[in-house]
PDB file of C-alpha atoms in Angstrom:
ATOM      1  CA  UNK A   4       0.000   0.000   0.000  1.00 46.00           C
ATOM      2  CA  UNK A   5       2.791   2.084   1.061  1.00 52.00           C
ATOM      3  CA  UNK A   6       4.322   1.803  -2.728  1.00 56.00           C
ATOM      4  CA  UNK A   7       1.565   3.324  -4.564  1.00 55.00           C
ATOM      5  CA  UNK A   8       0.858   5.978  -2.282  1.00 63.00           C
ATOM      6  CA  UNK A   9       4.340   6.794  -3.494  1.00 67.00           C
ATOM      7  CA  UNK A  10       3.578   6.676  -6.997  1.00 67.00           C
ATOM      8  CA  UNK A  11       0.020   8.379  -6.824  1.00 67.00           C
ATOM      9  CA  UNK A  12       2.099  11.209  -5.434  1.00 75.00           C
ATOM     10  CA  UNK A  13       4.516  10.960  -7.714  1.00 73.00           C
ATOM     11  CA  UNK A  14       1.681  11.253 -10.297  1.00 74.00           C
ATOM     12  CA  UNK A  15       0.290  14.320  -8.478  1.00 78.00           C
ATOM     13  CA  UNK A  16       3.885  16.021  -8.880  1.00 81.00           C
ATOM     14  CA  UNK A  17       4.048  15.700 -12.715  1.00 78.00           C
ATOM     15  CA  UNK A  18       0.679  16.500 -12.563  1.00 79.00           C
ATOM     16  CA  UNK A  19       1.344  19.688 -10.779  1.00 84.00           C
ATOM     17  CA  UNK A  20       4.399  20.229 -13.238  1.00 82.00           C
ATOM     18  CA  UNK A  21       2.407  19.589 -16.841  1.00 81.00           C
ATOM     19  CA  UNK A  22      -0.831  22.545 -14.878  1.00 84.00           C
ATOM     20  CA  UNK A  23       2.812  24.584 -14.409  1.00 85.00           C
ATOM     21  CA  UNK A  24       3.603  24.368 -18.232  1.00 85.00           C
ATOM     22  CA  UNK A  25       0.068  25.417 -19.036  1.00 85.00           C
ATOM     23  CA  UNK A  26      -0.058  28.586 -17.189  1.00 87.00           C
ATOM     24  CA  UNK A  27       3.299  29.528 -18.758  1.00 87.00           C
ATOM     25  CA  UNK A  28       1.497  28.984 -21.896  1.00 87.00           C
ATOM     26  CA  UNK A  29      -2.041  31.160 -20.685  1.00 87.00           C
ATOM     27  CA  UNK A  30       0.847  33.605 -19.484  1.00 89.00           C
ATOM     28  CA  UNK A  31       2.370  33.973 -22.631  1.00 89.00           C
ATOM     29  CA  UNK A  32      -1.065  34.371 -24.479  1.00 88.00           C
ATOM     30  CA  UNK A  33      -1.964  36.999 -22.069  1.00 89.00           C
ATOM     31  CA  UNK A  34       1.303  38.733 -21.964  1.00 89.00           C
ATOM     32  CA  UNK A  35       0.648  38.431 -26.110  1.00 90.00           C
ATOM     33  CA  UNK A  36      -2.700  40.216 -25.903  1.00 88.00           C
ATOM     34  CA  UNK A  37      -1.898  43.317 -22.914  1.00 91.00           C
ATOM     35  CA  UNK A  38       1.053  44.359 -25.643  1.00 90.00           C
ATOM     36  CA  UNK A  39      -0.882  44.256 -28.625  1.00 87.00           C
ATOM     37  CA  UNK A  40      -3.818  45.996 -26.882  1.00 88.00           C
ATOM     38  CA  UNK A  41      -1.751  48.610 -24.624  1.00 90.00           C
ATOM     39  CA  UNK A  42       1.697  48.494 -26.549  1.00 87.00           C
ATOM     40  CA  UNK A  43       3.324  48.761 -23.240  1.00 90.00           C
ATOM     41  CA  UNK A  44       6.135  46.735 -23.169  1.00 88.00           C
ATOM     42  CA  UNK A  45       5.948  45.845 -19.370  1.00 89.00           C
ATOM     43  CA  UNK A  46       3.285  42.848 -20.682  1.00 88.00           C
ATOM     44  CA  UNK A  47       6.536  41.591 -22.776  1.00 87.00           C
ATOM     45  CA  UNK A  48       7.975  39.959 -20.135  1.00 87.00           C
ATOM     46  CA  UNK A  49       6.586  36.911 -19.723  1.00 84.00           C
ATOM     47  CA  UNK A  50       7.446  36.779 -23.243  1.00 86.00           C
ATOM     48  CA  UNK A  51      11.000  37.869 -22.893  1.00 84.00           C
ATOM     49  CA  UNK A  52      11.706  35.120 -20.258  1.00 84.00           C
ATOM     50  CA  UNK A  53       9.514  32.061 -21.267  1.00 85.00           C
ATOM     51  CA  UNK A  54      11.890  30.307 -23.386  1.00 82.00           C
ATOM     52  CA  UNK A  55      14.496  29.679 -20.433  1.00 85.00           C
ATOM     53  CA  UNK A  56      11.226  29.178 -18.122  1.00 86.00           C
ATOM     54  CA  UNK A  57       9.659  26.856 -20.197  1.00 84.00           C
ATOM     55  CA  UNK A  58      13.531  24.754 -20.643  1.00 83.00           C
ATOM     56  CA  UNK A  59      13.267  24.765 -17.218  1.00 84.00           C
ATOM     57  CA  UNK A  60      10.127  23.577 -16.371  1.00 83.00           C
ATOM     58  CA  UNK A  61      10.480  20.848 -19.423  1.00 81.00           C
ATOM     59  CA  UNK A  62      13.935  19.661 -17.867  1.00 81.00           C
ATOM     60  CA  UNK A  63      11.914  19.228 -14.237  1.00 81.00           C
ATOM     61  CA  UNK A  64       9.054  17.476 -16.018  1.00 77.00           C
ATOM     62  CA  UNK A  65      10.985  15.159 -17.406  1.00 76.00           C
ATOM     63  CA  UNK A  66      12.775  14.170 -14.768  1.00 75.00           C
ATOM     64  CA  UNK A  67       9.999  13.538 -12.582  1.00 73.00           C
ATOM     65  CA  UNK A  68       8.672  10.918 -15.485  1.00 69.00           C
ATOM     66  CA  UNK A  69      11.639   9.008 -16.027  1.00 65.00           C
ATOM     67  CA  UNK A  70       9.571   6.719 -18.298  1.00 55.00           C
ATOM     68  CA  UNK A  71       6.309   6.041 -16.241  1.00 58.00           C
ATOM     69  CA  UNK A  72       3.237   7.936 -17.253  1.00 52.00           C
ATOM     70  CA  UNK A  73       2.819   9.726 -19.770  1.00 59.00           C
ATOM     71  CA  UNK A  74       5.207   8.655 -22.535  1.00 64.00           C
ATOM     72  CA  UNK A  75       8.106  11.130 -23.266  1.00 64.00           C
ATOM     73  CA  UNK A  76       7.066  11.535 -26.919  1.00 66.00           C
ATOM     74  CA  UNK A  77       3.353  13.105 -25.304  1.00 72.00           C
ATOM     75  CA  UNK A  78       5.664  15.829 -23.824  1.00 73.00           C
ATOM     76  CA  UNK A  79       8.072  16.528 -26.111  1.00 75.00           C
ATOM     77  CA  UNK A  80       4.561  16.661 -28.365  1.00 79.00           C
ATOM     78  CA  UNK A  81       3.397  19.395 -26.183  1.00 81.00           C
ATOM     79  CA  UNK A  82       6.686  20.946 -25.534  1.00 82.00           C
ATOM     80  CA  UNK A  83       7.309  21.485 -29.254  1.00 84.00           C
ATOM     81  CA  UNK A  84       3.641  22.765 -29.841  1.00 85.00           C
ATOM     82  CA  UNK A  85       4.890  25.211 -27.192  1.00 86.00           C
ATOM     83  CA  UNK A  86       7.936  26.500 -28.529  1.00 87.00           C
ATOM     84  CA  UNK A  87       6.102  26.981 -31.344  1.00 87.00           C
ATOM     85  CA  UNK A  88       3.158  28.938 -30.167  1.00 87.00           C
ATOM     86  CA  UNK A  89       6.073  30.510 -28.257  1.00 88.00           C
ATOM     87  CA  UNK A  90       7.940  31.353 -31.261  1.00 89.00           C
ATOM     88  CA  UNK A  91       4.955  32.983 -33.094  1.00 89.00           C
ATOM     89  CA  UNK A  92       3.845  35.437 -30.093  1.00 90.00           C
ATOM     90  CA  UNK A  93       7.893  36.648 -30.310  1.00 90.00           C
ATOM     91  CA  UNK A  94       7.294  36.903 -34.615  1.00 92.00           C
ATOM     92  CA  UNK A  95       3.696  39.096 -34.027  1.00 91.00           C
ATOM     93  CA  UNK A  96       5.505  40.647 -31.183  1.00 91.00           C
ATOM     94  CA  UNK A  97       8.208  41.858 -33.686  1.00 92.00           C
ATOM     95  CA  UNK A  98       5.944  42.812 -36.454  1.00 92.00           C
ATOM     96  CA  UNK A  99       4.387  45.255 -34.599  1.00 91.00           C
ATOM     97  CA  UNK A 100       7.845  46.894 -33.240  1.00 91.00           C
ATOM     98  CA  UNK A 101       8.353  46.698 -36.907  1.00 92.00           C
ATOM     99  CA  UNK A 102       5.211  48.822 -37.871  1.00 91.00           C
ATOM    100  CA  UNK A 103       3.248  45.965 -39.105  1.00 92.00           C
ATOM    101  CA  UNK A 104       0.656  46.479 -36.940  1.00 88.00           C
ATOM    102  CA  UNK A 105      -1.863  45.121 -40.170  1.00 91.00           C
ATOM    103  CA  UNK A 106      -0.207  42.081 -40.572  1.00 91.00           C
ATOM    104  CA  UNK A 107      -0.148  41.343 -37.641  1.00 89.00           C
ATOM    105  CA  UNK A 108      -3.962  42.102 -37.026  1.00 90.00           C
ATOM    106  CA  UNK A 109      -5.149  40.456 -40.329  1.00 90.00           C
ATOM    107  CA  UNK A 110      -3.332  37.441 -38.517  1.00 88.00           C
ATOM    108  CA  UNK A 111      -5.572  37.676 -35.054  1.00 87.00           C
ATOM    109  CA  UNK A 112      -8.584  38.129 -36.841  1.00 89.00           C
ATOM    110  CA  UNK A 113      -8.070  34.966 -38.581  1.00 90.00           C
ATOM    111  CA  UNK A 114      -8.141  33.049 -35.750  1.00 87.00           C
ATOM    112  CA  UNK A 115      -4.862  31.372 -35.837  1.00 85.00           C
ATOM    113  CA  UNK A 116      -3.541  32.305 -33.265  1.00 83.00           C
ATOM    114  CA  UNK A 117      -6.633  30.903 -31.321  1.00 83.00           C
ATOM    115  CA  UNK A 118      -6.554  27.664 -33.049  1.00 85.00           C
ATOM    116  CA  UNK A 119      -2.862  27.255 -31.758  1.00 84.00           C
ATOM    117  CA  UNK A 120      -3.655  28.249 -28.575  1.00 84.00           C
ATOM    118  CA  UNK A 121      -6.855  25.552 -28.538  1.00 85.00           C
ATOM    119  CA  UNK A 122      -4.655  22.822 -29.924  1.00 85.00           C
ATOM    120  CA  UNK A 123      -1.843  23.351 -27.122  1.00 84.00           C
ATOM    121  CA  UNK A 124      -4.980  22.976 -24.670  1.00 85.00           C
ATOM    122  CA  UNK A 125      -6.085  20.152 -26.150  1.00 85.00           C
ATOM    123  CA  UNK A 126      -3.049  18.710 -25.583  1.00 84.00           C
ATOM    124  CA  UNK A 127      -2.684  19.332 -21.802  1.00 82.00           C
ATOM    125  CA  UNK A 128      -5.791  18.249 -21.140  1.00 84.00           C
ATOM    126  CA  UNK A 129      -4.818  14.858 -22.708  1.00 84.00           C
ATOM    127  CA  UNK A 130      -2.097  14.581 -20.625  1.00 80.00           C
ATOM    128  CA  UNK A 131      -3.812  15.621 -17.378  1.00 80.00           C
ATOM    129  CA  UNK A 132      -6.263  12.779 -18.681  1.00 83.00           C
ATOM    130  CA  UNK A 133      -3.698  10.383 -18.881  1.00 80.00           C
ATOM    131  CA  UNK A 134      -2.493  11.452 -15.418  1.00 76.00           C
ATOM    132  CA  UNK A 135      -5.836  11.153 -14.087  1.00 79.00           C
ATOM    133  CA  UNK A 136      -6.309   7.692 -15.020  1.00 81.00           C
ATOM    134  CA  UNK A 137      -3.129   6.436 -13.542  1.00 74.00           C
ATOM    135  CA  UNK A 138      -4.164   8.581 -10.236  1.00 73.00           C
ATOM    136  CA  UNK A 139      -7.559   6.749 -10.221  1.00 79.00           C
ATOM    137  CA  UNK A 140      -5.686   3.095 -11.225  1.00 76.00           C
ATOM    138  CA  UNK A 141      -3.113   3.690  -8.722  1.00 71.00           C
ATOM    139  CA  UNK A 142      -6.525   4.503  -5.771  1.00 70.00           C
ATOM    140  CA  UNK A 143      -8.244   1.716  -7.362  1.00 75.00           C
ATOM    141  CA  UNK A 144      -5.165  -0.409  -6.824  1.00 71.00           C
ATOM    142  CA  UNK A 145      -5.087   1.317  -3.521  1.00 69.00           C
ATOM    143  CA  UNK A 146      -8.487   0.047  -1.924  1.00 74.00           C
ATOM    144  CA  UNK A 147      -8.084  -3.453  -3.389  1.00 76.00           C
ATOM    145  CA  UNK A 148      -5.032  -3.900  -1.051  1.00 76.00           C
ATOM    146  CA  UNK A 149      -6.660  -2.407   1.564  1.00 80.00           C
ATOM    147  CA  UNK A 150      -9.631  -4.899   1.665  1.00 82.00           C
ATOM    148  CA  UNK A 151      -7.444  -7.766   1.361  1.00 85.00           C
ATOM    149  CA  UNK A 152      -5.912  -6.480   4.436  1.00 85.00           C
ATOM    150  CA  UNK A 153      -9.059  -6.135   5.986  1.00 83.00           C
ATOM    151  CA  UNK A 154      -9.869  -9.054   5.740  1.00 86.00           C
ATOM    152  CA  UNK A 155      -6.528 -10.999   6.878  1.00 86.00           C
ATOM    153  CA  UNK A 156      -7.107  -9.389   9.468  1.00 87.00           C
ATOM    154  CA  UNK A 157     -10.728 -10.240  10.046  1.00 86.00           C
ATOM    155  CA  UNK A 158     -10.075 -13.652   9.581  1.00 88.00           C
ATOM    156  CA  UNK A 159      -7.012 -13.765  12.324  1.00 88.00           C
ATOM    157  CA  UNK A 160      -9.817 -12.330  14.779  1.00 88.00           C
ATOM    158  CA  UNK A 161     -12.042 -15.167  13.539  1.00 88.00           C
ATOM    159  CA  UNK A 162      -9.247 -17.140  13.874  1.00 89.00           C
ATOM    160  CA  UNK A 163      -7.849 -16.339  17.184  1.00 91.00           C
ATOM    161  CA  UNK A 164     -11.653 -16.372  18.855  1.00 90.00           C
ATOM    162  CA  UNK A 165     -12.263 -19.855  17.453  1.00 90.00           C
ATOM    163  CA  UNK A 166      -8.911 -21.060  19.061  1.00 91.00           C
ATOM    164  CA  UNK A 167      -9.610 -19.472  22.021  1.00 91.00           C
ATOM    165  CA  UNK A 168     -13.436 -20.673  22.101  1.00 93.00           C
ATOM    166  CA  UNK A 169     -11.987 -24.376  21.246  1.00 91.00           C
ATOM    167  CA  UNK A 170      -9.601 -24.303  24.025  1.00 90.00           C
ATOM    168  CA  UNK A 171     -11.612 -23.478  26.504  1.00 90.00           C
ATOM    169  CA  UNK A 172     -14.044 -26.487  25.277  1.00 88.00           C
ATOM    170  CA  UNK A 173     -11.295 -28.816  25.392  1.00 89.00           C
ATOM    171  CA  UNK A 174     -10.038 -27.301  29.308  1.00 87.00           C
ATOM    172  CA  UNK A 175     -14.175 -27.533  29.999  1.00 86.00           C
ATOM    173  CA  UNK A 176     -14.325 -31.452  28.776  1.00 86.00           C
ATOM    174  CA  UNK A 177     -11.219 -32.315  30.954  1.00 86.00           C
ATOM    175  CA  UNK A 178     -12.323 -31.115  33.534  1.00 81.00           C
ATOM    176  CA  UNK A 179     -15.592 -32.487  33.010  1.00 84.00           C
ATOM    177  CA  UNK A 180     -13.997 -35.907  32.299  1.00 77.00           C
ATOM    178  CA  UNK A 181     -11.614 -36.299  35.487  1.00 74.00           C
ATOM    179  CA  UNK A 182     -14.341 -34.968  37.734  1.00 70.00           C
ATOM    180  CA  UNK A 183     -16.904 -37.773  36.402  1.00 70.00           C
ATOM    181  CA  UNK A 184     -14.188 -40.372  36.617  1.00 70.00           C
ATOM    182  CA  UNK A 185     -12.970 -39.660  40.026  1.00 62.00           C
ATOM    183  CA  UNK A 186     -14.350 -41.091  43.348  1.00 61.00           C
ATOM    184  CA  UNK A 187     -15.518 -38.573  45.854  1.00 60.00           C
ATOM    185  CA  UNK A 188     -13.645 -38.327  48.916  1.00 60.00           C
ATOM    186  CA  UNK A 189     -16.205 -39.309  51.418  1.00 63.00           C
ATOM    187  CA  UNK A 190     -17.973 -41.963  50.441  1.00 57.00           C
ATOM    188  CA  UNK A 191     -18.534 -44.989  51.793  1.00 56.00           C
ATOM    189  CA  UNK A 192     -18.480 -48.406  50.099  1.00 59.00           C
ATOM    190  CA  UNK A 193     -21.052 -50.933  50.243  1.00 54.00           C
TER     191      UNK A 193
END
């Protein structure tokens, strides 16, 4: 019991780590819109920084999976679908510092950028599926080990009381026995 509350732990770490990588990706898609909306370039910096936070947060992800869950080719899926969304936030980004503020708006209004952003959701959600199922296996697993233990045990009480109730059954017919079988002191023979 003690080894899968380990792993269903485990679970909830890269769990904890792929809803990390997610709101690095709403971050950047927020950061995104507060520039193009305000052109003030304090919403840039989520931008500026995300590719050495999202390396980072990759690197710990994978090195909480070391092959168990999710397959590494599901996250290096998602982590390539978000370099990429990554990577075409910092190309808008620079065709509006550029003065190609239509482009760049003909491009929004399309509804790419939403699609991207929709896909890389899609994703994460399939992984925290994924993760979910091995959360519910691993509690399933859980309370199946926890009723056979329950009832070892109930069956060493049943056990122990019918040894105990057999015992004193067996102590109750000796003494029965040799009291039957013995003379009593006092009495007088004819």
């Amino acid at each position: 019991v003690g080894e899968g509350r380990a792993e269903d732990r485990h679970i909830v770490l890269v769990r904890e780590r792929v809803g990390e990588l997610l709101r690095l990706a709403i971050d950047i898609e927020d950061s995104f819109r507060g520039y193009l909306l305000t052109g003030r370039p304090q919403f840039l910096i989520t931008v500026q920084g995300a590719e050495v936070q999202l390396a980072a947060e990759f690197e710990r992800t994978s090195a909480l999976l070391e092959g168990r869950f999710i397959r590494q080719s599901d996250l290096a899926g998602v982590e390539q679908q978000l370099k990429d969304f990554l990577s075409s936030k910092q190309e808008l980004i620079r065709k509006v510092d550029q003065g190609q503020f239509d482009e760049v708006m003909h491009y929004v209004r399309s509804g790419q950028g939403v699609q991207l952003a929709d896909a890389l959701r899609a994703q994460f959600r399939k992984l925290e599926d994924q993760l979910d199922e091995d959360i519910a296996q691993y509690n399933e697993t859980d309370r199946g080990l926890s009723q056979i233990a329950f009832r070892a045990l109930l069956a060493a009480v049943a056990g122990t009381l019918l040894l105990g109730w057999l015992g004193a059954f067996v102590l109750a017919r000796l003494a029965t026995a040799t009291l039957s079988t013995s003379e009593p002191p006092n009495s007088v023979k004819c």
